[in-house]
Amino acid sequence: MRQIGIGLLGLGTVGSGVVRLLQDHKDKISAITGRELVIKRVVVHNPDKKRDVELPDVPVTADIADMVQDSTVQIVVEVMGTIDPAESYIEQLLRAGKHVVTANKDLIAQKGARLVDIAQQKQRDLMYEASVAGGIPILRTIVNSFAADQILEVSGIVNGTTNYILTQMNQKKVSYAAALKSAQELGFAESDPTNDVAGVDAAYKMIILTQFAFGMNVTLDDIAVEGIDKISLEDIEQAQNLGYTIKLIGAAKQIDGKINVSVGPALVPAANPLAAVQNENNAVVVKGAAVGETMFYGPGAGELPTANSVLSDIISVTKDIGIGITGNTFNNYRQGAALAPATAVKSAYYFALKMRDIPGQMLTLTKVMAETQASFKQLIQTSSDGDFAHVVMITHEIDLDQLQKITTAVANLDNISLLSTYKVL
Amino acid sequence: MRQIGIGLLGLGTVGSGVVRLLQDHKDKISAITGRELVIKRVVVHNPDKKRDVELPDVPVTADIADMVQDSTVQIVVEVMGTIDPAESYIEQLLRAGKHVVTANKDLIAQKGARLVDIAQQKQRDLMYEASVAGGIPILRTIVNSFAADQILEVSGIVNGTTNYILTQMNQKKVSYAAALKSAQELGFAESDPTNDVAGVDAAYKMIILTQFAFGMNVTLDDIAVEGIDKISLEDIEQAQNLGYTIKLIGAAKQIDGKINVSVGPALVPAANPLAAVQNENNAVVVKGAAVGETMFYGPGAGELPTANSVLSDIISVTKDIGIGITGNTFNNYRQGAALAPATAVKSAYYFALKMRDIPGQMLTLTKVMAETQASFKQLIQTSSDGDFAHVVMITHEIDLDQLQKITTAVANLDNISLLSTYKVL
């Protein structure tokens, strides 16, 4: 059987998983692709470090030039992470005629368009299924199964760390700080968790999903990003009392041919399938004009789930090589990006407020709402400690402009302060 | 731009949806496939019947020979349903060199293997994504994204009619008969609902899923099939009290390289994502050795969701024609079918029993359990009307052999009768 030579850049958790799956499912992969997939070379930062996997007779070096020049390697798997030097490495490899599979979402979200162009010029495949939602085959599904549909919205839970933290707060009634600490101890959060808890990681994934669902390239600056680090246990409990679960939701919506992309905490009704997504799992909802609402659920990270997505890319590239059709972009749906204006972006909102327990405050609040043409769906005064009353309200749909006006108006009031504001799904 | 001629067999609900999507998303489909897809001919039982869609200048006749002989048609979409004459029509079309896309699950489940062979002989594509779980792209996902993984189990809710009925019983606390009646009035159940409520429709879908997940061909005789028509409102309520929802679950599991396929009602824990699947929606869970648990959720039927799956097949065939690689089977993973023995198939079970309210009955019951080496996880005496006590028990895992022994032993007892038995997920 003819061979396909595989090169690995990086041999950490995901890299080891790729080696393991290639070894364990050798026969099935050969049966499907008609090729024997053989690891020919590994390049890592530190070749002397002890590894979990055994690769006898495979050269392991630190110099990217070794990989670039190895003519036995046709497909290189980049699982080293970070942008520098991964971007330059992938560029060199593509220019040298290698096909590339990567799991690097930061890179694809920020430099993907450029690398995709280079791959196309050189007629090489560049695939990155594992860059979004680890084990969920969401990118390939959008390409293959929504081609004849018009996607109206792609949204969901695309960061496992924050979902783990929120699940712990929900189930164990612990504070954000305590939940973060336990996530760090269990390895679900990094020692510097900023990228995850501030919503940046989720935003990178939404950049890639937006490209696939709408064919539009957006940047981090185009996305309203809010993290979970200001969510209090009181917010979680209050939401629960009202029948909601707070989740970090990434959403890209089409509004009159333009799009709005956001990442932020939102109240999800208990009956919504996203409310049931627990711990480090991810779920992506795709709404199509024809199909309606579909959801894809699974592990968002982890050695073998991510490695499986890498393997599905390797198999796809191998088939393309066999048929002689490499160089088609992973997603060939492209159109100019246009962002929806603030007045077109609508949602219901939850407001938690603290007001001095003196007559007339509720009247003041309802006046603010009336002036911005916003109406309540629910308004509850939950408790008073004598001096201050706690009030939560859920509005009917308002636009971002109205939201801004309400928060500014409340900030100017003497006896009412805004504790938190979240979208309501 | 070069054309691909499409023929339609049948122009009912799904057929009209296919016409609509082809018309509405013409430009996007052309951008992706590089071809213009044009409907060239329609064959239906009754050409004079008034239709919802307009197809000016397209000949509509009743004779399959018209389609077979039309050299402008390359891909035929079969959406007429039933086995006879669809099987013979598809065979004639494949032999005449047409590619075929079908949504006909009864046909594929029962005659698929034969038609797949004919297609392969003639180097033609035969695809049927819409035959399982309507709008959920589950077959293509298994082929593309689990190729490097070993699937351990594929299971879920694959019949919308029964899920609608069970959801109504659950939410509105109505009897099976009342829920069925309302489903019929709303068009979610047919006037003769047997195929759905007896679990046969779900079993056909499990035959196809088993083929894709395990490469094995099984028949209806290989599957233990139980319907929902004996589920009482009391069962539903009792399950709810214990924290479960009753769903009709199709499951194909790999056990030591052999498989077990079943369809039947099961108690699903509230935290399981399947418990949240409401009304006519479907959801398929795929457990992979590497990936772990993933779930794919969406509409199980309907004009446009099903039509979208048909379109994803048409686009796939069009790409294959463009590249010149038609004739590969939709699923090329095949191995000999071997069924797991009853002693290897294990599950927890729920038993609802009625026992005469006299001393010693609980002792008799616990003796039966001890003799079959089965142990309780929960045992609750729920109520007594003076003469009879109602008891429910949930066992730890037992095998099908033990299940058989327990039910036989209880049937032989004078003062205890078994009301219902369901699997517990």
PDB file of C-alpha atoms in Angstrom, chain B residues 88-279:
ATOM      1  CA  SER B  88     -37.295  -1.185  -8.872  1.00  0.00           C
ATOM      2  CA  TYR B  89     -37.225   2.462 -10.032  1.00  0.00           C
ATOM      3  CA  ILE B  90     -33.887   3.124  -8.292  1.00  0.00           C
ATOM      4  CA  GLU B  91     -32.423  -0.072  -9.693  1.00  0.00           C
ATOM      5  CA  GLN B  92     -33.444   0.909 -13.238  1.00  0.00           C
ATOM      6  CA  LEU B  93     -32.037   4.398 -12.777  1.00  0.00           C
ATOM      7  CA  LEU B  94     -28.688   3.189 -11.429  1.00  0.00           C
ATOM      8  CA  ARG B  95     -28.399   0.658 -14.255  1.00  0.00           C
ATOM      9  CA  ALA B  96     -29.138   3.457 -16.720  1.00  0.00           C
ATOM     10  CA  GLY B  97     -26.201   5.390 -15.273  1.00  0.00           C
ATOM     11  CA  LYS B  98     -28.027   7.908 -13.082  1.00  0.00           C
ATOM     12  CA  HIS B  99     -26.815   8.877  -9.602  1.00  0.00           C
ATOM     13  CA  VAL B 100     -29.520   8.544  -6.950  1.00  0.00           C
ATOM     14  CA  VAL B 101     -30.309  10.475  -3.765  1.00  0.00           C
ATOM     15  CA  THR B 102     -33.105   9.091  -1.595  1.00  0.00           C
ATOM     16  CA  ALA B 103     -34.796   9.927   1.698  1.00  0.00           C
ATOM     17  CA  ASN B 104     -36.471   6.502   1.837  1.00  0.00           C
ATOM     18  CA  LYS B 105     -35.438   4.857   5.133  1.00  0.00           C
ATOM     19  CA  ASP B 106     -37.726   1.804   4.803  1.00  0.00           C
ATOM     20  CA  LEU B 107     -36.138   1.023   1.466  1.00  0.00           C
ATOM     21  CA  ILE B 108     -32.531   1.646   2.552  1.00  0.00           C
ATOM     22  CA  ALA B 109     -32.982  -0.312   5.791  1.00  0.00           C
ATOM     23  CA  GLN B 110     -34.442  -3.321   3.984  1.00  0.00           C
ATOM     24  CA  LYS B 111     -32.936  -3.269   0.497  1.00  0.00           C
ATOM     25  CA  GLY B 112     -30.015  -0.872   0.921  1.00  0.00           C
ATOM     26  CA  ALA B 113     -27.210  -3.437   0.703  1.00  0.00           C
ATOM     27  CA  ARG B 114     -28.445  -4.661  -2.690  1.00  0.00           C
ATOM     28  CA  LEU B 115     -28.860  -1.174  -4.129  1.00  0.00           C
ATOM     29  CA  VAL B 116     -25.448  -0.107  -2.792  1.00  0.00           C
ATOM     30  CA  ASP B 117     -23.903  -3.057  -4.662  1.00  0.00           C
ATOM     31  CA  ILE B 118     -25.636  -2.117  -7.902  1.00  0.00           C
ATOM     32  CA  ALA B 119     -24.499   1.507  -7.550  1.00  0.00           C
ATOM     33  CA  GLN B 120     -20.923   0.394  -6.980  1.00  0.00           C
ATOM     34  CA  GLN B 121     -20.994  -1.963  -9.980  1.00  0.00           C
ATOM     35  CA  LYS B 122     -22.226   0.860 -12.174  1.00  0.00           C
ATOM     36  CA  GLN B 123     -19.805   3.394 -10.604  1.00  0.00           C
ATOM     37  CA  ARG B 124     -22.689   5.597  -9.579  1.00  0.00           C
ATOM     38  CA  ASP B 125     -23.321   7.472  -6.296  1.00  0.00           C
ATOM     39  CA  LEU B 126     -26.211   6.426  -4.025  1.00  0.00           C
ATOM     40  CA  MET B 127     -26.690   8.711  -1.018  1.00  0.00           C
ATOM     41  CA  TYR B 128     -29.375   8.847   1.670  1.00  0.00           C
ATOM     42  CA  GLU B 129     -28.498  11.343   4.442  1.00  0.00           C
ATOM     43  CA  ALA B 130     -32.184  12.286   4.826  1.00  0.00           C
ATOM     44  CA  SER B 131     -33.201   8.701   5.616  1.00  0.00           C
ATOM     45  CA  VAL B 132     -32.118   9.030   9.262  1.00  0.00           C
ATOM     46  CA  ALA B 133     -33.057  11.895  11.587  1.00  0.00           C
ATOM     47  CA  GLY B 134     -34.321  14.274   8.854  1.00  0.00           C
ATOM     48  CA  GLY B 135     -32.415  17.512   9.307  1.00  0.00           C
ATOM     49  CA  ILE B 136     -29.504  16.158  11.366  1.00  0.00           C
ATOM     50  CA  PRO B 137     -26.461  15.425   9.180  1.00  0.00           C
ATOM     51  CA  ILE B 138     -25.610  12.312  11.173  1.00  0.00           C
ATOM     52  CA  LEU B 139     -24.584   9.831   8.448  1.00  0.00           C
ATOM     53  CA  ARG B 140     -22.091  12.159   6.759  1.00  0.00           C
ATOM     54  CA  THR B 141     -20.711  13.152  10.184  1.00  0.00           C
ATOM     55  CA  ILE B 142     -20.078   9.506  11.120  1.00  0.00           C
ATOM     56  CA  VAL B 143     -18.336   8.916   7.780  1.00  0.00           C
ATOM     57  CA  ASN B 144     -16.198  12.059   7.857  1.00  0.00           C
ATOM     58  CA  SER B 145     -15.510  12.687  11.492  1.00  0.00           C
ATOM     59  CA  PHE B 146     -15.375   9.298  13.190  1.00  0.00           C
ATOM     60  CA  ALA B 147     -13.221   7.589  10.581  1.00  0.00           C
ATOM     61  CA  ALA B 148     -10.175   7.550  12.861  1.00  0.00           C
ATOM     62  CA  ASP B 149     -12.136   6.655  15.961  1.00  0.00           C
ATOM     63  CA  GLN B 150     -13.708   3.427  17.131  1.00  0.00           C
ATOM     64  CA  ILE B 151     -17.411   3.957  17.745  1.00  0.00           C
ATOM     65  CA  LEU B 152     -18.598   2.163  20.895  1.00  0.00           C
ATOM     66  CA  GLU B 153     -22.254   3.145  20.789  1.00  0.00           C
ATOM     67  CA  VAL B 154     -24.719   5.051  18.664  1.00  0.00           C
ATOM     68  CA  SER B 155     -28.054   5.739  20.284  1.00  0.00           C
ATOM     69  CA  GLY B 156     -30.773   8.274  20.708  1.00  0.00           C
ATOM     70  CA  ILE B 157     -34.193   9.543  19.796  1.00  0.00           C
ATOM     71  CA  VAL B 158     -34.733   8.804  16.114  1.00  0.00           C
ATOM     72  CA  ASN B 159     -38.518   8.925  15.796  1.00  0.00           C
ATOM     73  CA  GLY B 160     -40.234  12.294  16.024  1.00  0.00           C
ATOM     74  CA  THR B 161     -43.819  11.017  16.302  1.00  0.00           C
ATOM     75  CA  THR B 162     -43.206   8.964  19.439  1.00  0.00           C
ATOM     76  CA  ASN B 163     -41.097  11.706  21.012  1.00  0.00           C
ATOM     77  CA  TYR B 164     -43.920  14.152  20.382  1.00  0.00           C
ATOM     78  CA  ILE B 165     -46.426  11.811  22.069  1.00  0.00           C
ATOM     79  CA  LEU B 166     -44.148  11.162  25.063  1.00  0.00           C
ATOM     80  CA  THR B 167     -43.425  14.904  25.440  1.00  0.00           C
ATOM     81  CA  GLN B 168     -47.167  15.624  25.542  1.00  0.00           C
ATOM     82  CA  MET B 169     -47.768  12.879  28.126  1.00  0.00           C
ATOM     83  CA  ASN B 170     -44.907  14.301  30.194  1.00  0.00           C
ATOM     84  CA  GLN B 171     -45.790  17.956  30.008  1.00  0.00           C
ATOM     85  CA  LYS B 172     -49.580  17.875  29.905  1.00  0.00           C
ATOM     86  CA  LYS B 173     -50.131  14.750  32.007  1.00  0.00           C
ATOM     87  CA  VAL B 174     -52.410  13.220  29.401  1.00  0.00           C
ATOM     88  CA  SER B 175     -52.859   9.534  28.565  1.00  0.00           C
ATOM     89  CA  TYR B 176     -51.157   7.801  25.653  1.00  0.00           C
ATOM     90  CA  ALA B 177     -54.460   7.698  23.751  1.00  0.00           C
ATOM     91  CA  ALA B 178     -55.096  11.426  24.200  1.00  0.00           C
ATOM     92  CA  ALA B 179     -51.514  12.357  23.228  1.00  0.00           C
ATOM     93  CA  LEU B 180     -51.712  10.145  20.121  1.00  0.00           C
ATOM     94  CA  LYS B 181     -54.993  11.767  19.123  1.00  0.00           C
ATOM     95  CA  SER B 182     -53.567  15.281  19.405  1.00  0.00           C
ATOM     96  CA  ALA B 183     -50.461  14.190  17.470  1.00  0.00           C
ATOM     97  CA  GLN B 184     -52.724  12.892  14.699  1.00  0.00           C
ATOM     98  CA  GLU B 185     -54.753  16.100  14.630  1.00  0.00           C
ATOM     99  CA  LEU B 186     -51.552  18.169  14.306  1.00  0.00           C
ATOM    100  CA  GLY B 187     -50.145  15.937  11.575  1.00  0.00           C
ATOM    101  CA  PHE B 188     -47.286  14.577  13.716  1.00  0.00           C
ATOM    102  CA  ALA B 189     -48.762  11.055  13.595  1.00  0.00           C
ATOM    103  CA  GLU B 190     -50.370   9.201  10.710  1.00  0.00           C
ATOM    104  CA  SER B 191     -53.925   7.893  10.837  1.00  0.00           C
ATOM    105  CA  ASP B 192     -52.446   4.397  11.109  1.00  0.00           C
ATOM    106  CA  PRO B 193     -49.582   5.150  13.515  1.00  0.00           C
ATOM    107  CA  THR B 194     -48.458   1.519  13.999  1.00  0.00           C
ATOM    108  CA  ASN B 195     -45.093   1.812  12.283  1.00  0.00           C
ATOM    109  CA  ASP B 196     -44.085   4.705  14.516  1.00  0.00           C
ATOM    110  CA  VAL B 197     -45.590   3.765  17.873  1.00  0.00           C
ATOM    111  CA  ALA B 198     -44.523   0.098  17.651  1.00  0.00           C
ATOM    112  CA  GLY B 199     -40.895   1.203  17.217  1.00  0.00           C
ATOM    113  CA  VAL B 200     -40.491  -0.189  13.675  1.00  0.00           C
ATOM    114  CA  ASP B 201     -39.614   3.169  12.107  1.00  0.00           C
ATOM    115  CA  ALA B 202     -36.957   3.719  14.786  1.00  0.00           C
ATOM    116  CA  ALA B 203     -35.627   0.200  14.166  1.00  0.00           C
ATOM    117  CA  TYR B 204     -35.175   0.933  10.434  1.00  0.00           C
ATOM    118  CA  LYS B 205     -33.148   4.008  11.339  1.00  0.00           C
ATOM    119  CA  MET B 206     -31.057   1.942  13.761  1.00  0.00           C
ATOM    120  CA  ILE B 207     -30.322  -0.550  10.952  1.00  0.00           C
ATOM    121  CA  ILE B 208     -28.852   2.291   8.890  1.00  0.00           C
ATOM    122  CA  LEU B 209     -26.980   3.835  11.836  1.00  0.00           C
ATOM    123  CA  THR B 210     -25.535   0.409  12.734  1.00  0.00           C
ATOM    124  CA  GLN B 211     -24.249   0.072   9.185  1.00  0.00           C
ATOM    125  CA  PHE B 212     -22.489   3.440   9.411  1.00  0.00           C
ATOM    126  CA  ALA B 213     -21.176   3.171  12.977  1.00  0.00           C
ATOM    127  CA  PHE B 214     -20.041  -0.462  12.904  1.00  0.00           C
ATOM    128  CA  GLY B 215     -19.959  -1.378   9.229  1.00  0.00           C
ATOM    129  CA  MET B 216     -22.392  -4.217   9.985  1.00  0.00           C
ATOM    130  CA  ASN B 217     -25.606  -5.120   8.169  1.00  0.00           C
ATOM    131  CA  VAL B 218     -28.364  -6.231  10.543  1.00  0.00           C
ATOM    132  CA  THR B 219     -32.031  -6.908   9.835  1.00  0.00           C
ATOM    133  CA  LEU B 220     -35.212  -6.185  11.752  1.00  0.00           C
ATOM    134  CA  ASP B 221     -35.099  -9.740  13.138  1.00  0.00           C
ATOM    135  CA  ASP B 222     -31.796  -8.970  14.846  1.00  0.00           C
ATOM    136  CA  ILE B 223     -33.294  -6.096  16.841  1.00  0.00           C
ATOM    137  CA  ALA B 224     -35.335  -6.290  20.039  1.00  0.00           C
ATOM    138  CA  VAL B 225     -38.106  -3.813  19.240  1.00  0.00           C
ATOM    139  CA  GLU B 226     -40.612  -2.453  21.730  1.00  0.00           C
ATOM    140  CA  GLY B 227     -42.974   0.465  21.139  1.00  0.00           C
ATOM    141  CA  ILE B 228     -44.506   3.143  23.316  1.00  0.00           C
ATOM    142  CA  ASP B 229     -48.135   2.025  23.089  1.00  0.00           C
ATOM    143  CA  LYS B 230     -48.118   0.335  26.492  1.00  0.00           C
ATOM    144  CA  ILE B 231     -46.671   3.249  28.437  1.00  0.00           C
ATOM    145  CA  SER B 232     -49.125   4.534  31.000  1.00  0.00           C
ATOM    146  CA  LEU B 233     -49.341   8.029  32.411  1.00  0.00           C
ATOM    147  CA  GLU B 234     -48.571   6.429  35.766  1.00  0.00           C
ATOM    148  CA  ASP B 235     -45.223   5.172  34.393  1.00  0.00           C
ATOM    149  CA  ILE B 236     -44.408   8.662  33.143  1.00  0.00           C
ATOM    150  CA  GLU B 237     -45.260  10.261  36.474  1.00  0.00           C
ATOM    151  CA  GLN B 238     -43.466   7.634  38.500  1.00  0.00           C
ATOM    152  CA  ALA B 239     -40.345   8.112  36.372  1.00  0.00           C
ATOM    153  CA  GLN B 240     -40.568  11.874  36.867  1.00  0.00           C
ATOM    154  CA  ASN B 241     -40.764  11.447  40.635  1.00  0.00           C
ATOM    155  CA  LEU B 242     -37.564   9.425  40.482  1.00  0.00           C
ATOM    156  CA  GLY B 243     -35.836  12.088  38.345  1.00  0.00           C
ATOM    157  CA  TYR B 244     -36.238  10.445  34.930  1.00  0.00           C
ATOM    158  CA  THR B 245     -38.025  11.090  31.635  1.00  0.00           C
ATOM    159  CA  ILE B 246     -39.301   8.162  29.539  1.00  0.00           C
ATOM    160  CA  LYS B 247     -38.053   8.308  25.938  1.00  0.00           C
ATOM    161  CA  LEU B 248     -38.114   5.831  23.045  1.00  0.00           C
ATOM    162  CA  ILE B 249     -34.422   5.022  22.689  1.00  0.00           C
ATOM    163  CA  GLY B 250     -32.783   3.248  19.778  1.00  0.00           C
ATOM    164  CA  ALA B 251     -29.345   1.922  20.677  1.00  0.00           C
ATOM    165  CA  ALA B 252     -26.602   0.009  18.883  1.00  0.00           C
ATOM    166  CA  LYS B 253     -23.736  -0.973  21.162  1.00  0.00           C
ATOM    167  CA  GLN B 254     -20.484  -2.717  20.555  1.00  0.00           C
ATOM    168  CA  ILE B 255     -19.742  -5.394  23.157  1.00  0.00           C
ATOM    169  CA  ASP B 256     -16.437  -7.239  22.755  1.00  0.00           C
ATOM    170  CA  GLY B 257     -16.447  -6.757  18.981  1.00  0.00           C
ATOM    171  CA  LYS B 258     -20.076  -7.908  18.652  1.00  0.00           C
ATOM    172  CA  ILE B 259     -23.128  -5.710  18.599  1.00  0.00           C
ATOM    173  CA  ASN B 260     -26.514  -5.408  20.223  1.00  0.00           C
ATOM    174  CA  VAL B 261     -29.236  -3.308  18.636  1.00  0.00           C
ATOM    175  CA  SER B 262     -32.460  -2.448  20.415  1.00  0.00           C
ATOM    176  CA  VAL B 263     -35.406  -0.073  20.318  1.00  0.00           C
ATOM    177  CA  GLY B 264     -37.574   0.488  23.343  1.00  0.00           C
ATOM    178  CA  PRO B 265     -38.757   2.904  26.006  1.00  0.00           C
ATOM    179  CA  ALA B 266     -36.126   3.805  28.586  1.00  0.00           C
ATOM    180  CA  LEU B 267     -35.862   5.988  31.673  1.00  0.00           C
ATOM    181  CA  VAL B 268     -33.457   8.825  30.875  1.00  0.00           C
ATOM    182  CA  PRO B 269     -31.965  10.752  33.834  1.00  0.00           C
ATOM    183  CA  ALA B 270     -32.934  14.434  33.818  1.00  0.00           C
ATOM    184  CA  ALA B 271     -29.263  15.492  33.535  1.00  0.00           C
ATOM    185  CA  ASN B 272     -28.765  13.431  30.345  1.00  0.00           C
ATOM    186  CA  PRO B 273     -28.975  15.738  27.296  1.00  0.00           C
ATOM    187  CA  LEU B 274     -31.452  13.305  25.667  1.00  0.00           C
ATOM    188  CA  ALA B 275     -33.977  14.113  28.407  1.00  0.00           C
ATOM    189  CA  ALA B 276     -34.225  17.685  27.082  1.00  0.00           C
ATOM    190  CA  VAL B 277     -35.130  16.641  23.514  1.00  0.00           C
ATOM    191  CA  GLN B 278     -38.722  17.801  23.131  1.00  0.00           C
ATOM    192  CA  ASN B 279     -41.608  17.213  20.752  1.00  0.00           C
TER     193      ASN B 279
END
